[in-house]
Short mmCIF file of C-alpha atoms and ligand atoms in Angstrom, two decimals:
data_model
loop_
_atom_site.label_atom_id
_atom_site.label_comp_id
_atom_site.label_asym_id
_atom_site.label_seq_id
_atom_site.Cartn_x
_atom_site.Cartn_y
_atom_site.Cartn_z
CA MET A 1 -14.08 10.70 6.17
CA GLN A 2 -13.83 12.25 2.70
CA GLN A 3 -11.47 15.24 2.65
CA PRO A 4 -13.68 18.33 2.05
CA LYS A 5 -12.48 20.61 -0.74
CA HIS A 6 -12.05 24.02 0.87
CA GLN A 7 -8.64 24.89 -0.45
CA THR A 8 -9.67 28.36 -1.56
CA LEU A 9 -10.98 29.31 1.88
CA SER A 10 -9.07 31.83 3.93
CA ILE A 11 -9.99 31.28 7.57
CA GLY A 12 -8.22 33.45 10.13
CA ALA A 13 -5.16 33.98 7.95
CA VAL A 14 -2.90 36.34 9.89
CA PHE A 15 0.75 35.36 9.67
CA THR A 16 3.24 35.59 12.51
CA PRO A 17 5.92 38.25 11.94
CA PRO A 18 9.36 36.52 12.00
CA LYS A 19 10.39 38.72 14.95
CA TRP A 20 7.67 37.17 17.11
CA ALA A 21 8.26 33.66 15.79
CA THR A 22 11.86 34.14 16.96
CA PHE A 23 10.60 35.40 20.32
CA ALA A 24 8.66 32.15 20.82
CA ILE A 25 11.62 30.04 19.63
CA GLU A 26 13.87 31.70 22.19
CA LYS A 27 11.43 31.69 25.11
CA PHE A 28 10.76 27.96 24.79
CA GLY A 29 14.21 26.80 23.69
CA LEU A 30 12.75 25.41 20.47
CA LEU A 31 15.96 25.66 18.45
CA GLU A 32 17.95 23.62 20.96
CA LYS A 33 15.18 21.04 21.22
CA TRP A 34 14.93 20.73 17.44
CA LEU A 35 18.70 20.45 17.01
CA ALA A 36 18.67 17.74 19.65
CA GLY A 37 16.35 15.66 17.45
CA LYS A 38 12.81 16.70 18.42
CA THR A 39 10.13 16.68 15.71
CA ILE A 40 7.96 19.80 15.21
CA LEU A 41 4.59 20.32 13.49
CA ASP A 42 2.76 23.54 12.59
CA PRO A 43 -0.80 22.25 12.01
CA THR A 44 -2.01 25.41 10.23
CA MET A 45 1.21 26.79 8.85
CA GLY A 46 0.10 29.52 6.41
CA GLU A 47 3.21 30.50 4.46
CA GLY A 48 5.37 28.73 7.03
CA ASN A 49 6.71 31.69 9.01
CA LEU A 50 7.12 29.72 12.23
CA LEU A 51 9.06 26.83 10.70
CA ILE A 52 11.14 29.07 8.44
CA SER A 53 12.09 31.24 11.43
CA LEU A 54 13.33 28.11 13.16
CA VAL A 55 15.57 27.22 10.21
CA GLU A 56 16.81 30.81 10.03
CA ALA A 57 17.63 30.68 13.76
CA GLY A 58 19.59 27.47 13.07
CA LEU A 59 21.55 29.12 10.25
CA GLU A 60 22.31 32.09 12.47
CA THR A 61 24.24 29.80 14.82
CA GLY A 62 26.70 29.28 11.95
CA ARG A 63 25.47 25.78 11.09
CA LYS A 64 25.14 24.75 7.44
CA LEU A 65 21.72 23.97 5.99
CA ALA A 66 22.73 20.35 5.43
CA ASP A 67 23.46 20.03 9.15
CA LEU A 68 19.99 21.18 10.21
CA PRO A 69 17.41 18.42 10.86
CA THR A 70 14.85 19.86 8.40
CA GLN A 71 13.46 16.34 7.90
CA ASN A 72 11.98 16.71 11.41
CA LEU A 73 9.73 19.64 10.46
CA TYR A 74 6.10 19.07 9.44
CA GLY A 75 3.32 21.37 8.31
CA ILE A 76 -0.27 21.44 7.08
CA GLU A 77 -2.10 24.30 5.38
CA LEU A 78 -5.64 24.38 4.02
CA ASN A 79 -5.33 27.23 1.57
CA THR A 80 -3.57 26.35 -1.70
CA HIS A 81 -2.41 29.89 -2.35
CA TYR A 82 -0.59 30.11 1.01
CA PHE A 83 0.69 26.56 0.62
CA GLU A 84 2.22 27.40 -2.77
CA ALA A 85 3.77 30.56 -1.35
CA PHE A 86 5.32 28.34 1.34
CA CYS A 87 6.62 25.89 -1.29
CA SER A 88 8.33 28.64 -3.25
CA LYS A 89 9.83 30.14 -0.06
CA ILE A 90 11.35 26.80 0.96
CA GLU A 91 13.02 26.07 -2.36
CA LYS A 92 16.23 27.44 -0.91
CA TYR A 93 15.94 25.39 2.28
CA ASN A 94 16.42 21.68 2.44
CA PHE A 95 12.83 20.83 3.51
CA LYS A 96 11.42 17.35 3.02
CA GLN A 97 8.50 18.04 0.64
CA THR A 98 6.46 15.02 1.71
CA ASN A 99 6.28 16.37 5.30
CA PHE A 100 4.07 19.24 4.09
CA LEU A 101 0.46 18.85 3.12
CA ASN A 102 -2.05 21.13 1.44
CA GLU A 103 -4.97 19.71 3.38
CA ASP A 104 -7.59 20.53 5.93
CA PHE A 105 -6.00 19.81 9.30
CA PHE A 106 -9.27 18.47 10.65
CA PHE A 107 -9.61 15.90 7.90
CA THR A 108 -6.00 15.19 7.00
CA LYS A 109 -4.98 11.61 6.35
CA THR A 110 -1.67 12.08 8.16
CA THR A 111 -1.38 10.59 11.62
CA VAL A 112 2.05 12.07 12.28
CA GLU A 113 2.88 12.39 15.99
CA VAL A 114 5.55 14.88 16.98
CA ASP A 115 7.39 16.01 20.10
CA ILE A 116 6.44 19.67 19.71
CA ILE A 117 3.48 21.48 18.17
CA PHE A 118 4.35 25.04 17.24
CA GLY A 119 1.37 26.89 15.82
CA ASN A 120 -0.73 29.95 15.33
CA PRO A 121 -4.21 28.59 14.64
CA PRO A 122 -6.86 30.55 12.75
CA TRP A 123 -8.77 32.86 15.11
CA GLN A 124 -12.38 32.88 14.08
CA THR A 125 -15.57 32.25 15.98
CA PHE A 126 -17.82 29.41 14.95
CA ALA A 127 -20.54 31.95 14.09
CA ASN A 128 -18.23 33.71 11.62
CA LEU A 129 -17.18 30.62 9.68
CA PRO A 130 -18.43 30.36 6.08
CA ALA A 131 -21.88 28.67 6.14
CA ASP A 132 -20.92 25.41 4.42
CA TYR A 133 -17.74 25.10 6.48
CA LYS A 134 -19.81 25.60 9.62
CA GLU A 135 -21.78 22.49 8.73
CA ILE A 136 -18.68 20.33 8.46
CA ALA A 137 -17.04 21.93 11.52
CA LYS A 138 -20.01 21.42 13.84
CA PRO A 139 -19.41 17.70 14.59
CA LEU A 140 -15.75 18.49 15.30
CA PHE A 141 -16.67 20.52 18.39
CA PHE A 142 -18.28 17.35 19.77
CA GLU A 143 -15.50 15.05 18.60
CA TYR A 144 -12.86 17.18 20.30
CA ASP A 145 -14.77 17.57 23.56
CA LEU A 146 -15.63 21.26 23.32
CA VAL A 147 -19.42 21.11 23.59
CA GLY A 148 -21.74 18.81 25.43
CA LYS A 149 -24.76 19.21 23.19
CA ALA A 150 -25.80 20.86 19.90
CA GLN A 151 -27.76 23.47 21.84
CA ASP A 152 -24.54 24.82 23.42
CA LEU A 153 -23.06 25.52 20.02
CA LEU A 154 -26.18 27.36 18.87
CA LEU A 155 -26.45 29.58 21.93
CA GLY A 156 -23.34 31.07 23.58
CA GLY A 157 -21.12 28.46 21.98
CA SER A 158 -21.36 30.04 18.56
CA ARG A 159 -18.78 32.49 19.92
CA MET A 160 -16.45 29.58 20.48
CA ASP A 161 -13.21 30.00 18.58
CA ILE A 162 -12.05 27.55 15.93
CA ALA A 163 -8.55 28.08 17.36
CA SER A 164 -9.61 25.94 20.33
CA LEU A 165 -10.49 23.13 17.95
CA VAL A 166 -7.04 23.24 16.30
CA ILE A 167 -5.40 23.15 19.73
CA GLN A 168 -7.53 20.24 20.93
CA LYS A 169 -6.87 18.15 17.81
CA SER A 170 -3.16 18.98 17.73
CA ILE A 171 -2.66 17.86 21.30
CA ALA A 172 -4.93 14.83 21.20
CA LYS A 173 -3.95 13.40 17.83
CA HIS A 174 -0.54 14.72 16.82
CA LEU A 175 1.47 15.07 19.99
CA LYS A 176 3.51 12.30 21.60
CA THR A 177 3.14 11.47 25.30
CA ASN A 178 4.35 14.40 27.43
CA GLY A 179 4.82 16.47 24.25
CA GLU A 180 4.88 20.28 24.30
CA ALA A 181 2.53 22.63 22.45
CA ILE A 182 3.23 26.31 21.90
CA PHE A 183 0.53 28.45 20.34
CA PHE A 184 -0.02 32.08 19.50
CA MET A 185 -3.71 32.27 20.38
CA PRO A 186 -6.59 34.58 21.31
CA LEU A 187 -6.55 35.09 25.08
CA SER A 188 -10.35 34.97 25.11
CA LEU A 189 -9.88 31.20 25.38
CA LEU A 190 -8.35 31.74 28.80
CA LEU A 191 -9.86 35.00 30.01
CA ASN A 192 -13.47 35.27 28.80
CA ASP A 193 -16.70 34.08 30.34
CA GLY A 194 -19.03 31.80 28.48
CA ALA A 195 -18.20 30.45 25.06
CA ASN A 196 -14.73 29.06 25.68
CA GLU A 197 -15.34 27.70 29.14
CA THR A 198 -15.14 24.06 27.98
CA PHE A 199 -11.68 24.68 26.55
CA ARG A 200 -10.57 25.44 30.10
CA ASN A 201 -11.13 21.82 31.08
CA TYR A 202 -7.80 21.29 29.28
CA LYS A 203 -8.74 17.84 28.11
CA VAL A 204 -9.85 15.95 25.04
CA GLY A 205 -11.72 12.84 26.14
CA LYS A 206 -9.30 11.03 28.42
CA THR A 207 -6.25 13.02 27.31
CA HIS A 208 -5.37 15.78 29.75
CA PHE A 209 -2.98 18.60 29.12
CA ALA A 210 -1.57 21.28 31.37
CA LEU A 211 -1.52 25.02 30.89
CA GLU A 212 2.04 25.91 31.90
CA LYS A 213 2.91 29.47 30.88
CA ILE A 214 1.26 32.50 29.27
CA TYR A 215 2.78 35.53 27.55
CA ASP A 216 0.13 38.25 27.18
CA PHE A 217 1.10 40.82 24.54
CA GLY A 218 -1.06 43.46 26.24
CA THR A 219 -1.73 46.41 23.99
CA ALA A 220 1.34 45.81 21.78
CA LYS A 221 0.43 45.49 18.08
CA ILE A 222 2.01 42.26 16.95
CA PHE A 223 -0.41 41.06 14.31
CA GLU A 224 -1.64 43.49 11.64
CA ASN A 225 -5.35 44.42 11.75
CA VAL A 226 -6.17 42.17 14.70
CA ALA A 227 -8.34 43.65 17.43
CA THR A 228 -8.47 40.48 19.53
CA ARG A 229 -6.28 40.16 22.63
CA TYR A 230 -3.72 37.51 22.04
CA GLY A 231 -0.76 35.85 23.62
CA LEU A 232 1.70 33.00 23.39
CA VAL A 233 0.74 29.98 25.45
CA TYR A 234 2.58 26.84 26.45
CA PHE A 235 0.82 23.51 27.09
CA ARG A 236 2.13 20.07 28.02
CA ARG A 237 0.33 16.85 27.16
CA ASP A 238 -0.48 14.22 29.80
CA ALA A 239 -0.09 16.55 32.74
CA PHE A 240 -2.44 18.52 35.01
CA THR A 241 -2.22 22.28 35.41
CA GLN A 242 -0.54 23.42 38.61
CA TYR A 243 -1.97 26.77 39.68
CA PRO A 244 -0.95 29.51 39.82
CA VAL A 245 0.45 29.54 36.28
CA PRO A 246 3.18 32.11 35.43
CA TYR A 247 1.59 34.92 33.42
CA LEU A 248 3.88 37.47 31.79
CA ARG A 249 2.33 40.63 30.49
CA LEU A 250 3.94 43.11 28.12
CA GLU A 251 3.51 46.57 29.62
CA GLN A 252 5.32 49.56 28.16
CA ALA A 253 7.93 47.37 26.48
CA SER A 254 8.79 45.31 29.55
CA TRP A 255 7.47 41.99 30.80
CA GLN A 256 5.65 42.10 34.11
CA THR A 257 5.55 38.84 36.07
CA LEU A 258 2.07 37.92 37.25
CA PHE A 259 0.25 34.74 38.21
CA ALA A 260 -2.97 33.22 36.90
CA ARG A 261 -5.52 30.87 38.35
CA PRO A 262 -9.28 30.32 38.05
CA LEU A 263 -11.25 31.47 41.09
CA LEU A 264 -14.67 30.25 42.25
CA ARG A 265 -14.74 27.22 39.88
CA GLU A 266 -12.26 25.03 38.01
CA ASN A 267 -12.90 26.34 34.52
CA ALA A 268 -13.66 29.97 35.42
CA PRO A 269 -11.83 32.62 33.40
CA LEU A 270 -8.31 33.02 34.75
CA SER A 271 -7.75 35.66 37.38
CA VAL A 272 -4.43 37.37 36.89
CA THR A 273 -2.75 39.04 39.83
CA THR A 274 0.57 39.68 41.45
CA GLY A 275 1.67 36.80 43.64
CA GLU A 276 0.45 38.18 46.98
CA ASN A 277 -3.24 38.30 46.20
CA ILE A 278 -3.64 35.22 44.02
CA ASN A 279 -6.00 33.68 46.60
CA LEU A 280 -7.87 36.91 47.00
CA LEU A 281 -11.36 35.46 47.18
CA GLU A 282 -10.48 33.08 49.98
CA THR A 283 -11.92 35.45 52.57
CA LEU A 284 -15.20 36.00 50.71
CA ALA A 285 -18.19 34.04 52.03
CA LEU A 286 -20.54 33.82 49.03
CA PHE A 287 -23.88 35.57 49.62
CA THR A 288 -26.94 33.36 49.05
CA ILE A 289 -29.71 34.59 46.76
CA LEU A 290 -32.89 33.09 45.33
CA PRO A 291 -33.14 32.15 41.63
CA THR A 292 -35.45 35.19 41.20
CA GLN A 293 -32.64 37.46 42.38
CA ILE A 294 -29.90 36.44 39.97
CA PRO A 295 -28.07 39.38 38.37
CA ARG A 296 -29.59 40.65 35.11
CA GLN A 297 -28.60 42.87 32.22
CA GLY A 298 -30.70 45.94 31.53
CA VAL A 299 -33.53 46.47 29.06
CA ASN A 300 -32.62 45.66 25.46
CA THR A 301 -34.64 47.14 22.61
CA GLY A 302 -33.25 44.78 19.97
CA GLY A 303 -31.77 47.74 18.07
CA ALA A 304 -34.79 50.02 18.39
CA ASN A 305 -33.48 52.53 20.94
CA ASP A 306 -34.84 55.35 18.77
CA ILE A 307 -38.33 54.01 19.35
CA PHE A 308 -38.16 52.98 23.00
CA PHE A 309 -35.70 55.53 24.48
CA PHE A 310 -36.39 59.26 24.97
CA GLN A 311 -34.19 62.24 25.79
CA SER A 312 -36.79 64.52 27.39
CA CYS A 313 -39.97 64.02 29.35
CA GLU A 314 -42.54 66.53 30.67
CA SER A 315 -45.94 66.02 32.17
CA PHE A 316 -48.59 66.55 29.48
CA ASP A 317 -51.72 65.89 31.51
CA LYS A 318 -52.71 63.72 34.44
CA GLU A 319 -52.35 60.48 32.50
CA ASN A 320 -49.67 61.28 29.93
CA TYR A 321 -46.15 62.56 29.40
CA ILE A 322 -44.87 64.42 26.38
CA LEU A 323 -41.56 62.85 25.30
CA ASN A 324 -38.91 64.33 23.03
CA GLU A 325 -41.24 67.36 22.96
CA LYS A 326 -43.68 65.69 20.58
CA ILE A 327 -44.63 62.15 21.53
CA ILE A 328 -47.50 61.67 23.94
CA LEU A 329 -47.49 58.41 25.86
CA PRO A 330 -49.15 57.13 29.07
CA LYS A 331 -47.13 57.84 32.23
CA LYS A 332 -47.82 54.32 33.35
CA PHE A 333 -45.46 52.81 30.79
CA ILE A 334 -42.64 55.36 30.88
CA TYR A 335 -39.71 54.61 33.19
CA PRO A 336 -36.52 56.54 34.02
CA LEU A 337 -33.51 54.94 32.34
CA ILE A 338 -30.26 54.90 34.29
CA THR A 339 -27.25 56.64 32.75
CA SER A 340 -23.69 56.92 34.07
CA LYS A 341 -24.60 60.38 35.44
CA ASN A 342 -26.98 58.73 37.88
CA PHE A 343 -24.01 57.03 39.51
CA GLN A 344 -22.43 60.40 40.20
CA LYS A 345 -24.95 61.94 42.54
CA GLN A 346 -27.25 62.95 39.71
CA ALA A 347 -30.59 62.01 41.15
CA LYS A 348 -32.76 63.18 38.27
CA PRO A 349 -33.37 61.10 35.17
CA THR A 350 -32.01 62.34 31.84
CA LYS A 351 -33.32 59.46 29.73
CA TRP A 352 -36.56 57.51 29.70
CA VAL A 353 -37.70 54.18 28.34
CA LEU A 354 -41.07 52.92 27.19
CA LEU A 355 -41.91 49.47 28.55
CA PRO A 356 -45.24 48.27 27.10
CA TYR A 357 -45.29 45.54 29.73
CA LYS A 358 -47.37 44.20 32.59
CA LYS A 359 -45.84 44.29 36.07
CA LYS A 360 -45.55 40.50 35.92
CA GLY A 361 -43.00 40.99 33.16
CA LYS A 362 -45.12 39.91 30.16
CA PRO A 363 -45.70 42.22 27.17
CA LEU A 364 -49.11 43.94 27.19
CA ASP A 365 -51.73 42.23 25.04
CA TRP A 366 -52.97 44.21 22.06
CA ALA A 367 -56.43 44.48 23.67
CA GLU A 368 -54.81 46.29 26.59
CA ILE A 369 -52.74 48.52 24.34
CA GLU A 370 -55.95 49.56 22.60
CA LYS A 371 -57.14 51.04 25.89
CA TYR A 372 -54.36 53.63 25.52
CA PRO A 373 -54.84 55.26 22.08
CA HIS A 374 -51.58 57.27 22.32
CA LEU A 375 -49.63 54.10 22.96
CA GLN A 376 -51.53 52.19 20.30
CA ASN A 377 -50.86 54.88 17.65
CA TYR A 378 -47.22 55.19 18.58
CA LEU A 379 -46.51 51.46 18.38
CA TRP A 380 -48.58 51.07 15.23
CA GLN A 381 -46.63 53.84 13.57
CA HIS A 382 -43.40 51.86 14.17
CA LYS A 383 -44.81 48.41 13.51
CA ILE A 384 -42.69 47.62 10.44
CA THR A 385 -39.42 48.70 12.03
CA LEU A 386 -40.21 46.74 15.17
CA GLU A 387 -41.16 43.64 13.20
CA ASN A 388 -37.91 43.81 11.25
CA ARG A 389 -35.71 43.57 14.32
CA LYS A 390 -33.37 40.58 14.26
CA GLY A 391 -32.20 38.06 16.85
CA THR A 392 -33.20 34.52 17.78
CA MET A 393 -34.64 35.34 21.19
CA LEU A 394 -36.57 38.38 20.07
CA ASN A 395 -37.94 36.50 17.07
CA ALA A 396 -39.26 33.77 19.35
CA VAL A 397 -41.46 36.32 21.23
CA MET A 398 -42.42 38.23 18.10
CA LYS A 399 -43.57 35.00 16.46
CA LYS A 400 -46.24 34.81 19.16
CA GLY A 401 -47.58 38.13 17.84
CA TYR A 402 -45.86 40.47 20.34
CA TRP A 403 -43.97 42.60 17.82
CA TRP A 404 -43.65 45.36 20.50
CA ALA A 405 -41.67 43.02 22.81
CA MET A 406 -38.20 43.81 24.14
CA LEU A 407 -35.41 41.71 25.62
CA GLY A 408 -34.27 41.72 29.21
CA VAL A 409 -37.73 42.57 30.55
CA GLY A 410 -39.29 40.35 33.21
CA LYS A 411 -40.82 40.56 36.64
CA TYR A 412 -37.37 41.55 37.92
CA ASN A 413 -37.61 44.94 36.17
CA PHE A 414 -40.45 45.88 38.49
CA ALA A 415 -38.90 44.70 41.77
CA PRO A 416 -39.20 47.44 44.44
CA TYR A 417 -35.39 47.86 44.62
CA LYS A 418 -32.46 47.16 42.36
CA VAL A 419 -28.79 47.02 43.24
CA VAL A 420 -27.29 48.37 40.02
CA TRP A 421 -23.69 48.69 38.77
CA GLU A 422 -21.99 49.83 35.61
CA SER A 423 -20.94 46.68 33.81
CA TYR A 424 -19.37 47.98 30.59
CA GLY A 425 -16.10 49.80 29.96
CA ARG A 426 -15.32 50.64 33.62
CA ASN A 427 -12.37 49.97 35.88
CA THR A 428 -14.13 50.52 39.20
CA PHE A 429 -17.04 48.61 40.68
CA GLU A 430 -19.50 50.90 42.43
CA PRO A 431 -22.94 49.39 42.86
CA GLN A 432 -25.78 51.61 44.02
CA ILE A 433 -29.41 51.09 45.07
CA PHE A 434 -32.13 52.37 42.72
CA LYS A 435 -35.85 52.32 43.41
CA SER A 436 -38.33 50.25 41.46
CA ARG A 437 -39.09 52.39 38.41
CA TRP A 438 -35.47 53.00 37.43
CA GLN A 439 -34.39 50.73 34.59
CA ALA A 440 -30.90 49.55 33.69
CA ASN A 441 -29.75 50.03 30.09
CA GLN A 442 -28.82 46.94 28.03
CA SER A 443 -25.27 45.74 28.78
CA LEU A 444 -24.21 49.12 30.20
CA GLN A 445 -25.63 48.32 33.60
CA CYS A 446 -26.58 45.14 35.42
CA PHE A 447 -28.58 44.66 38.59
CA VAL A 448 -29.82 42.37 41.32
CA PRO A 449 -33.60 42.73 41.77
CA CYS A 450 -34.65 42.95 45.44
CA GLU A 451 -38.07 42.65 47.08
CA THR A 452 -37.10 44.66 50.17
CA LYS A 453 -34.90 47.60 51.05
CA GLU A 454 -33.26 45.50 53.72
CA LEU A 455 -32.16 42.87 51.22
CA ALA A 456 -30.96 45.53 48.77
CA GLU A 457 -28.82 47.04 51.52
CA LYS A 458 -27.35 43.68 52.46
CA ILE A 459 -26.50 42.89 48.84
CA LEU A 460 -25.04 46.34 48.36
CA ALA A 461 -22.83 45.91 51.42
CA TYR A 462 -21.72 42.50 50.15
CA LEU A 463 -20.86 43.81 46.68
CA GLN A 464 -19.02 46.78 48.16
CA ASN A 465 -16.43 44.46 49.69
CA PRO A 466 -13.22 45.79 48.06
CA VAL A 467 -12.10 42.25 47.34
CA ILE A 468 -14.77 42.09 44.62
CA GLU A 469 -13.31 45.01 42.69
CA THR A 470 -9.84 43.50 43.11
CA TYR A 471 -11.23 40.24 41.76
CA LEU A 472 -12.76 41.99 38.72
CA LEU A 473 -9.46 43.72 38.06
CA SER A 474 -7.72 40.35 38.21
CA LEU A 475 -9.84 39.19 35.28
CA LYS A 476 -8.12 41.84 33.15
CA MET A 477 -11.33 43.10 31.54
CA GLU A 478 -11.18 46.69 32.77
CA GLY A 479 -12.28 49.17 30.13
CA THR A 480 -13.91 46.44 27.99
CA MET A 481 -17.51 45.39 27.42
CA ASN A 482 -16.82 42.41 29.72
CA TRP A 483 -15.98 44.44 32.83
CA ALA A 484 -18.73 43.32 35.25
CA GLN A 485 -21.43 41.64 33.20
CA ALA A 486 -24.24 39.78 34.96
CA GLY A 487 -22.80 36.27 34.46
CA LYS A 488 -19.55 37.25 36.10
CA ILE A 489 -21.20 38.80 39.16
CA LYS A 490 -23.61 35.86 39.36
CA SER A 491 -20.65 33.60 40.13
CA LEU A 492 -20.09 35.65 43.31
CA PHE A 493 -23.42 34.47 44.67
CA LYS A 494 -24.63 31.11 45.87
CA ILE A 495 -28.06 30.43 44.37
CA GLU A 496 -30.45 28.41 46.50
CA GLU A 497 -34.18 27.80 46.52
CA THR A 498 -34.56 29.30 50.01
CA GLN A 499 -32.96 32.44 51.42
CA LYS A 500 -31.07 32.19 54.69
C1 SAM B 1 -3.28 32.66 11.96
S1 SAM B 1 -2.71 31.95 10.46
C2 SAM B 1 -1.12 31.43 10.97
C3 SAM B 1 -0.25 30.83 9.95
C4 SAM B 1 1.14 30.44 10.44
N1 SAM B 1 1.07 29.39 11.45
C5 SAM B 1 1.88 31.62 10.98
O1 SAM B 1 2.04 31.67 12.22
O2 SAM B 1 2.27 32.49 10.22
C6 SAM B 1 -3.72 30.51 10.38
C7 SAM B 1 -3.61 29.67 9.14
O3 SAM B 1 -4.46 28.55 9.27
C8 SAM B 1 -4.98 28.19 8.02
N2 SAM B 1 -6.13 27.32 8.24
C9 SAM B 1 -7.38 27.68 8.60
N3 SAM B 1 -8.15 26.58 8.76
C10 SAM B 1 -7.36 25.51 8.51
C11 SAM B 1 -7.57 24.11 8.50
N4 SAM B 1 -8.77 23.61 8.81
N5 SAM B 1 -6.56 23.31 8.19
C12 SAM B 1 -5.33 23.81 7.89
N6 SAM B 1 -5.06 25.13 7.86
C13 SAM B 1 -6.07 25.99 8.17
C14 SAM B 1 -5.26 29.53 7.38
O4 SAM B 1 -5.36 29.41 5.97
C15 SAM B 1 -4.05 30.33 7.84
O5 SAM B 1 -3.02 30.23 6.91
#
C-alpha cells in the first residue's frame, strides 16, 4: 500500500518523562536484556525518550558509548518535527541512522522483527482522529482483529483507542516468537466496558499474546495534561494469559500489590482485588430476567434539559400543572424525576420531566399533541432548538418528523415498578424501588423495569447482595461516570426468553 503522507499530523503526542522511562527499564530488566544482545523497537517513538533513556542507563553503568549495542535499537515516528528533534538529540549517541524511520507505523515498509517492543503509543479514540486519517485507519481495525464489522466501529467502537491498534500491529508484525512488549498505555483498554472489549481477546488473527503484569499509576500525574488513566503493561507473544495477573497500583507513593482477572466472561473489563477475593463472584447465582427487563439508563433529552426538565411544579387546575412558576402543561405528561436526594429518604420529588410520549413508549403524534394546546404551544415555541439537537440516534427519530422525541424512553419507562440505582460518580451501590411514574435521569441513574412489585422486590434483594458492590469496586471505577452503568449491571443477569 502507498505510504500516506501525514508527516505533519500530531496524534496523541505526549512524551514519556525520562524518570518514568527509567522506571520501566528497571522494572522489566530492559537494560540487562539489551546489553545481552536483545533488539528493541519503539514503534511510535516521538523524540525518542524511551530509547535515549535506555542508552543513558547504559552509560550510567560506566560503560563507554562504543560498548553499547546501539545498533540493536529501532524506532519509527510519523511526525517529521518530532523525528528531526530525535535526530538532533542522537547526534551525540552512536545510533545507527538507518534503524530509524520517519514513517507511519501502520504503513511502514520495514518488516523488522525484534525481541522487545518498548513503546508509548498515541492515545486517541477513533472518533477523535483527523477526518482523512480516520478513513485510512478504518480498515486497520479490521486487519488487526479489533472489530468484527464496520457497524461496530461506527457505534460504540468509535471510542476504541488507536493505541490498541499500535499494540496489535507491534506484537503481530514486529515481535519475534515469545517476544516481550512493554507499553505505557491508557488503562481503559483493560478496565472499561464496551469499546475496547475486542482488545481483551489478546490476539491478532492466530497470534495470541498474554497479559502478564500491570502497573497502574493511580492518581499520580506522570504525563502532562493527560486526564486518561494510564499504566505500564507487559505482554508476551505466543502465550496465553494466566489469571489472576499481578496488578500493582501506585497509592500515596507506594505500590500496592493487587490481582486482576475478568469476571463473568473472558473479555470482561478486569476486576482488580486483593488476592483473597479474586473469585468473588463465584458464589453469585445469576438472576434470570426477560429481554424486556434489561437494565436501562434514564431519560436523555439530547442536550435540551432546559426544555424538558423543571425545578418546581404546582397544581394549576384539574388537568394541568404550572411548572417553574410560569409554564402550564398537562399533568398527564409530567413525571417526577429522580435525584440523589430521593435515595436518602427524600420521598418528595424536587425535579420533574416532560415526556410527550404514549405509554407504549412511542412519541405522541402531532395530532394527539394538538389535543393539548398548552403542550402544543410549549413544544412549538422550542421547535428550532429541539430540531437542532445533535446525535445519530436522536436524528434517526427526528427524521421521521418527531422533533419532540427524547432518548432512553420506551415502554420500560412506564413499567409499574423500577429498581433504580445511582450509576454515576458513586462508590456505593444502593438500589431502591421506585413506583411507575418516577423517571431516572440520563446516565446518573439506571434501572430494571418490573411488571410486579414481587419481581421488583426479588431483583432488589438480588442486587443488594454485598458481593455486587464488592465486584463494582473491583472494577476500579468508583467516583467515575462508569461506576454502575446499565451495561455493567446487565452482565450480572442471565437474559432468557422465559422467566423462571
Ligand atoms: C504518546 S507519544 C510517545 C512518544 C514516545 N514513545 C515517548 O514515549 O516519549 C506517541 C507518538 O506516536 C506518534 N504517532 C502517532 N501516530 C503514529 C503512527 N501512525 N506512526 C508512527 N508514529 C505515530 C506521535 O507523533 C507521537 O510522537
